[in-house]
């Protein structure tokens, strides 16, 4: 009786493991301006790139100057795994703080902050408006990269092995209890 209970517990555990979703987390890949860098010309935007694609709603990026005043213009654009917020022209030299909360589908928020330094020029000129051209990469037909095939093969192999162990335990339990 104890073995049957153990076999059932092991079987249920194996079945549960087969249907568990893999863990994934979003993390920061790059920033522009770079974290802890010093820029001598006023950037027009702050860009944050993440590992996973971002959802369109619920994200925020706030940029403050050394006095604590907001210098972002509030226009947040999401393009795949990139979040871009526009900046007002920077006039005060010092450390600027970028605070962000970014959301992906089925993930916890990616929250954090970083600092970049602005070295204000002695004479500040107002730049004229220039269009910003953004390009997005389009996938080449026939070539898709859905992750590492080695990882997928490993996971599938582990599932097959777990199923084989489950079948083996079931047959063994059946053999033992038939003999009684």
PDB file of C-alpha atoms in Angstrom:
ATOM      1  CA  UNK A   1       0.000   0.000   0.000  1.00  0.00           C
ATOM      2  CA  UNK A   2       2.861   2.358   0.802  1.00  0.00           C
ATOM      3  CA  UNK A   3       4.447   1.705  -2.581  1.00  0.00           C
ATOM      4  CA  UNK A   4       1.195   2.450  -4.401  1.00  0.00           C
ATOM      5  CA  UNK A   5       0.854   5.753  -2.584  1.00  0.00           C
ATOM      6  CA  UNK A   6       4.481   6.605  -3.391  1.00  0.00           C
ATOM      7  CA  UNK A   7       3.998   5.648  -7.037  1.00  0.00           C
ATOM      8  CA  UNK A   8       0.914   7.862  -7.266  1.00  0.00           C
ATOM      9  CA  UNK A   9       2.760  10.792  -5.676  1.00  0.00           C
ATOM     10  CA  UNK A  10       5.730  10.345  -8.009  1.00  0.00           C
ATOM     11  CA  UNK A  11       3.404  10.030 -11.007  1.00  0.00           C
ATOM     12  CA  UNK A  12       1.464  13.170 -10.125  1.00  0.00           C
ATOM     13  CA  UNK A  13       4.707  15.045  -9.504  1.00  0.00           C
ATOM     14  CA  UNK A  14       6.098  14.018 -12.888  1.00  0.00           C
ATOM     15  CA  UNK A  15       2.901  14.985 -14.675  1.00  0.00           C
ATOM     16  CA  UNK A  16       2.906  18.331 -12.864  1.00  0.00           C
ATOM     17  CA  UNK A  17       6.504  18.977 -13.899  1.00  0.00           C
ATOM     18  CA  UNK A  18       5.657  18.271 -17.527  1.00  0.00           C
ATOM     19  CA  UNK A  19       3.095  21.065 -17.575  1.00  0.00           C
ATOM     20  CA  UNK A  20       5.142  23.652 -15.677  1.00  0.00           C
ATOM     21  CA  UNK A  21       6.054  26.757 -17.624  1.00  0.00           C
ATOM     22  CA  UNK A  22       9.682  27.740 -17.885  1.00  0.00           C
ATOM     23  CA  UNK A  23      10.794  30.681 -15.822  1.00  0.00           C
ATOM     24  CA  UNK A  24      11.715  33.846 -17.652  1.00  0.00           C
ATOM     25  CA  UNK A  25      12.535  37.297 -16.476  1.00  0.00           C
ATOM     26  CA  UNK A  26      13.046  40.561 -18.230  1.00  0.00           C
ATOM     27  CA  UNK A  27      16.271  42.457 -17.795  1.00  0.00           C
ATOM     28  CA  UNK A  28      17.877  45.633 -19.028  1.00  0.00           C
ATOM     29  CA  UNK A  29      20.166  45.238 -22.061  1.00  0.00           C
ATOM     30  CA  UNK A  30      21.212  48.799 -22.935  1.00  0.00           C
ATOM     31  CA  UNK A  31      20.509  52.458 -22.285  1.00  0.00           C
ATOM     32  CA  UNK A  32      21.111  55.593 -24.283  1.00  0.00           C
ATOM     33  CA  UNK A  33      22.715  57.709 -22.916  1.00  0.00           C
ATOM     34  CA  UNK A  34      24.768  55.007 -21.246  1.00  0.00           C
ATOM     35  CA  UNK A  35      24.386  54.623 -17.496  1.00  0.00           C
ATOM     36  CA  UNK A  36      27.088  56.515 -15.561  1.00  0.00           C
ATOM     37  CA  UNK A  37      28.328  58.213 -18.741  1.00  0.00           C
ATOM     38  CA  UNK A  38      28.966  61.909 -19.340  1.00  0.00           C
ATOM     39  CA  UNK A  39      27.447  63.601 -22.375  1.00  0.00           C
ATOM     40  CA  UNK A  40      28.472  67.036 -23.618  1.00  0.00           C
ATOM     41  CA  UNK A  41      25.529  67.683 -25.932  1.00  0.00           C
ATOM     42  CA  UNK A  42      21.906  67.568 -24.865  1.00  0.00           C
ATOM     43  CA  UNK A  43      20.323  64.250 -25.899  1.00  0.00           C
ATOM     44  CA  UNK A  44      16.880  64.499 -27.483  1.00  0.00           C
ATOM     45  CA  UNK A  45      15.642  61.250 -25.920  1.00  0.00           C
ATOM     46  CA  UNK A  46      16.415  58.474 -23.461  1.00  0.00           C
ATOM     47  CA  UNK A  47      16.178  54.920 -24.799  1.00  0.00           C
ATOM     48  CA  UNK A  48      15.998  51.768 -22.682  1.00  0.00           C
ATOM     49  CA  UNK A  49      16.337  48.343 -24.337  1.00  0.00           C
ATOM     50  CA  UNK A  50      15.200  45.148 -22.613  1.00  0.00           C
ATOM     51  CA  UNK A  51      15.411  41.407 -23.316  1.00  0.00           C
ATOM     52  CA  UNK A  52      11.682  40.853 -23.777  1.00  0.00           C
ATOM     53  CA  UNK A  53       9.169  42.851 -25.817  1.00  0.00           C
ATOM     54  CA  UNK A  54       7.289  45.461 -23.802  1.00  0.00           C
ATOM     55  CA  UNK A  55       3.530  45.949 -23.671  1.00  0.00           C
ATOM     56  CA  UNK A  56       2.094  49.307 -24.724  1.00  0.00           C
ATOM     57  CA  UNK A  57       0.400  50.260 -21.457  1.00  0.00           C
ATOM     58  CA  UNK A  58       1.613  50.753 -17.891  1.00  0.00           C
ATOM     59  CA  UNK A  59       5.210  51.759 -18.662  1.00  0.00           C
ATOM     60  CA  UNK A  60       6.849  54.910 -17.365  1.00  0.00           C
ATOM     61  CA  UNK A  61      10.190  56.659 -17.709  1.00  0.00           C
ATOM     62  CA  UNK A  62      10.872  59.816 -15.700  1.00  0.00           C
ATOM     63  CA  UNK A  63      14.030  61.898 -16.178  1.00  0.00           C
ATOM     64  CA  UNK A  64      14.954  64.499 -13.552  1.00  0.00           C
ATOM     65  CA  UNK A  65      17.715  67.100 -13.522  1.00  0.00           C
ATOM     66  CA  UNK A  66      20.144  67.747 -10.624  1.00  0.00           C
ATOM     67  CA  UNK A  67      17.536  70.007  -8.974  1.00  0.00           C
ATOM     68  CA  UNK A  68      14.883  67.250  -9.100  1.00  0.00           C
ATOM     69  CA  UNK A  69      12.797  68.865 -11.852  1.00  0.00           C
ATOM     70  CA  UNK A  70      11.387  66.707 -14.658  1.00  0.00           C
ATOM     71  CA  UNK A  71      13.088  67.216 -18.006  1.00  0.00           C
ATOM     72  CA  UNK A  72      11.358  64.470 -19.988  1.00  0.00           C
ATOM     73  CA  UNK A  73       8.582  65.703 -22.260  1.00  0.00           C
ATOM     74  CA  UNK A  74       6.222  62.878 -21.282  1.00  0.00           C
ATOM     75  CA  UNK A  75       6.081  61.255 -24.731  1.00  0.00           C
ATOM     76  CA  UNK A  76       6.816  57.585 -24.161  1.00  0.00           C
ATOM     77  CA  UNK A  77       7.041  55.367 -27.239  1.00  0.00           C
ATOM     78  CA  UNK A  78       7.295  51.563 -27.123  1.00  0.00           C
ATOM     79  CA  UNK A  79       8.829  49.726 -30.079  1.00  0.00           C
ATOM     80  CA  UNK A  80       9.204  46.028 -29.338  1.00  0.00           C
ATOM     81  CA  UNK A  81      11.824  45.719 -26.596  1.00  0.00           C
ATOM     82  CA  UNK A  82      12.724  49.443 -26.686  1.00  0.00           C
ATOM     83  CA  UNK A  83      11.182  52.270 -24.669  1.00  0.00           C
ATOM     84  CA  UNK A  84      11.957  55.853 -25.728  1.00  0.00           C
ATOM     85  CA  UNK A  85      11.033  59.042 -23.882  1.00  0.00           C
ATOM     86  CA  UNK A  86      11.646  62.488 -25.361  1.00  0.00           C
ATOM     87  CA  UNK A  87      13.664  65.112 -23.488  1.00  0.00           C
ATOM     88  CA  UNK A  88      13.418  68.867 -23.218  1.00  0.00           C
ATOM     89  CA  UNK A  89      16.723  70.627 -24.021  1.00  0.00           C
ATOM     90  CA  UNK A  90      19.081  70.135 -21.058  1.00  0.00           C
ATOM     91  CA  UNK A  91      20.519  73.384 -19.705  1.00  0.00           C
ATOM     92  CA  UNK A  92      21.857  72.528 -16.240  1.00  0.00           C
ATOM     93  CA  UNK A  93      25.063  70.549 -15.859  1.00  0.00           C
ATOM     94  CA  UNK A  94      25.184  67.674 -13.403  1.00  0.00           C
ATOM     95  CA  UNK A  95      23.740  64.236 -12.733  1.00  0.00           C
ATOM     96  CA  UNK A  96      20.423  63.387 -14.390  1.00  0.00           C
ATOM     97  CA  UNK A  97      18.394  60.510 -12.958  1.00  0.00           C
ATOM     98  CA  UNK A  98      16.331  58.188 -15.152  1.00  0.00           C
ATOM     99  CA  UNK A  99      13.708  56.184 -13.236  1.00  0.00           C
ATOM    100  CA  UNK A 100      11.759  53.523 -15.121  1.00  0.00           C
ATOM    101  CA  UNK A 101       9.014  50.944 -14.723  1.00  0.00           C
ATOM    102  CA  UNK A 102       8.641  48.679 -17.758  1.00  0.00           C
ATOM    103  CA  UNK A 103       6.123  45.862 -18.246  1.00  0.00           C
ATOM    104  CA  UNK A 104       6.156  42.777 -20.438  1.00  0.00           C
ATOM    105  CA  UNK A 105       3.357  40.334 -21.064  1.00  0.00           C
ATOM    106  CA  UNK A 106       3.203  37.742 -18.230  1.00  0.00           C
ATOM    107  CA  UNK A 107       6.075  39.247 -16.257  1.00  0.00           C
ATOM    108  CA  UNK A 108       6.723  41.267 -13.160  1.00  0.00           C
ATOM    109  CA  UNK A 109       7.636  44.932 -13.679  1.00  0.00           C
ATOM    110  CA  UNK A 110      11.231  45.797 -14.501  1.00  0.00           C
ATOM    111  CA  UNK A 111      11.925  48.738 -12.198  1.00  0.00           C
ATOM    112  CA  UNK A 112      15.077  50.686 -11.600  1.00  0.00           C
ATOM    113  CA  UNK A 113      17.021  53.838 -12.211  1.00  0.00           C
ATOM    114  CA  UNK A 114      20.331  54.985 -13.592  1.00  0.00           C
ATOM    115  CA  UNK A 115      22.257  58.225 -13.780  1.00  0.00           C
ATOM    116  CA  UNK A 116      23.999  59.994 -16.622  1.00  0.00           C
ATOM    117  CA  UNK A 117      25.949  63.229 -16.352  1.00  0.00           C
ATOM    118  CA  UNK A 118      25.460  66.258 -18.571  1.00  0.00           C
ATOM    119  CA  UNK A 119      28.376  68.617 -19.029  1.00  0.00           C
ATOM    120  CA  UNK A 120      26.613  71.865 -19.882  1.00  0.00           C
ATOM    121  CA  UNK A 121      28.351  74.049 -22.487  1.00  0.00           C
ATOM    122  CA  UNK A 122      29.073  77.676 -21.611  1.00  0.00           C
ATOM    123  CA  UNK A 123      26.780  78.902 -24.411  1.00  0.00           C
ATOM    124  CA  UNK A 124      23.571  77.006 -24.995  1.00  0.00           C
ATOM    125  CA  UNK A 125      22.036  77.173 -28.438  1.00  0.00           C
ATOM    126  CA  UNK A 126      18.533  76.018 -29.143  1.00  0.00           C
ATOM    127  CA  UNK A 127      18.688  73.243 -31.713  1.00  0.00           C
ATOM    128  CA  UNK A 128      16.355  73.393 -34.671  1.00  0.00           C
ATOM    129  CA  UNK A 129      13.808  70.652 -35.018  1.00  0.00           C
ATOM    130  CA  UNK A 130      15.095  67.742 -37.044  1.00  0.00           C
ATOM    131  CA  UNK A 131      13.078  64.677 -37.902  1.00  0.00           C
ATOM    132  CA  UNK A 132      14.058  61.470 -36.172  1.00  0.00           C
ATOM    133  CA  UNK A 133      14.059  58.493 -38.496  1.00  0.00           C
ATOM    134  CA  UNK A 134      13.453  55.200 -36.793  1.00  0.00           C
ATOM    135  CA  UNK A 135      13.812  51.859 -38.442  1.00  0.00           C
ATOM    136  CA  UNK A 136      12.599  48.540 -37.259  1.00  0.00           C
ATOM    137  CA  UNK A 137      14.057  45.287 -38.354  1.00  0.00           C
ATOM    138  CA  UNK A 138      11.708  43.101 -40.320  1.00  0.00           C
ATOM    139  CA  UNK A 139      12.308  39.386 -40.173  1.00  0.00           C
ATOM    140  CA  UNK A 140      13.659  37.770 -43.293  1.00  0.00           C
ATOM    141  CA  UNK A 141      11.105  35.313 -44.718  1.00  0.00           C
ATOM    142  CA  UNK A 142      12.091  31.760 -43.945  1.00  0.00           C
ATOM    143  CA  UNK A 143      14.493  32.754 -41.169  1.00  0.00           C
ATOM    144  CA  UNK A 144      13.045  32.833 -37.697  1.00  0.00           C
ATOM    145  CA  UNK A 145      14.989  32.695 -34.485  1.00  0.00           C
ATOM    146  CA  UNK A 146      12.760  31.310 -31.786  1.00  0.00           C
ATOM    147  CA  UNK A 147      15.546  30.535 -29.346  1.00  0.00           C
ATOM    148  CA  UNK A 148      18.180  27.897 -29.063  1.00  0.00           C
ATOM    149  CA  UNK A 149      17.288  24.545 -30.625  1.00  0.00           C
ATOM    150  CA  UNK A 150      19.635  22.874 -28.138  1.00  0.00           C
ATOM    151  CA  UNK A 151      17.561  24.074 -25.208  1.00  0.00           C
ATOM    152  CA  UNK A 152      14.346  22.967 -26.893  1.00  0.00           C
ATOM    153  CA  UNK A 153      15.814  19.527 -27.625  1.00  0.00           C
ATOM    154  CA  UNK A 154      16.944  19.191 -23.994  1.00  0.00           C
ATOM    155  CA  UNK A 155      13.501  20.108 -22.639  1.00  0.00           C
ATOM    156  CA  UNK A 156      11.746  17.716 -25.021  1.00  0.00           C
ATOM    157  CA  UNK A 157      14.209  14.966 -24.086  1.00  0.00           C
ATOM    158  CA  UNK A 158      13.562  15.526 -20.378  1.00  0.00           C
ATOM    159  CA  UNK A 159       9.796  15.348 -20.956  1.00  0.00           C
ATOM    160  CA  UNK A 160      10.154  12.073 -22.864  1.00  0.00           C
ATOM    161  CA  UNK A 161      12.376  10.691 -20.092  1.00  0.00           C
ATOM    162  CA  UNK A 162       9.876  11.742 -17.409  1.00  0.00           C
ATOM    163  CA  UNK A 163       7.052  10.096 -19.332  1.00  0.00           C
ATOM    164  CA  UNK A 164       9.102   6.894 -19.709  1.00  0.00           C
ATOM    165  CA  UNK A 165       9.790   6.853 -15.947  1.00  0.00           C
ATOM    166  CA  UNK A 166       6.080   7.353 -15.288  1.00  0.00           C
ATOM    167  CA  UNK A 167       5.175   4.420 -17.555  1.00  0.00           C
ATOM    168  CA  UNK A 168       7.895   2.271 -15.957  1.00  0.00           C
ATOM    169  CA  UNK A 169       6.693   3.028 -12.442  1.00  0.00           C
ATOM    170  CA  UNK A 170       3.103   2.308 -13.433  1.00  0.00           C
ATOM    171  CA  UNK A 171       4.038  -1.068 -14.941  1.00  0.00           C
ATOM    172  CA  UNK A 172       6.167  -1.944 -11.919  1.00  0.00           C
ATOM    173  CA  UNK A 173       3.352  -1.023  -9.526  1.00  0.00           C
ATOM    174  CA  UNK A 174       0.887  -3.049 -11.580  1.00  0.00           C
ATOM    175  CA  UNK A 175       3.201  -6.083 -11.494  1.00  0.00           C
ATOM    176  CA  UNK A 176       3.629  -5.876  -7.717  1.00  0.00           C
ATOM    177  CA  UNK A 177      -0.069  -5.485  -6.969  1.00  0.00           C
ATOM    178  CA  UNK A 178      -1.122  -8.228  -9.393  1.00  0.00           C
ATOM    179  CA  UNK A 179       1.040 -10.703  -7.482  1.00  0.00           C
ATOM    180  CA  UNK A 180      -0.770 -10.081  -4.186  1.00  0.00           C
TER     181      UNK A 180
END
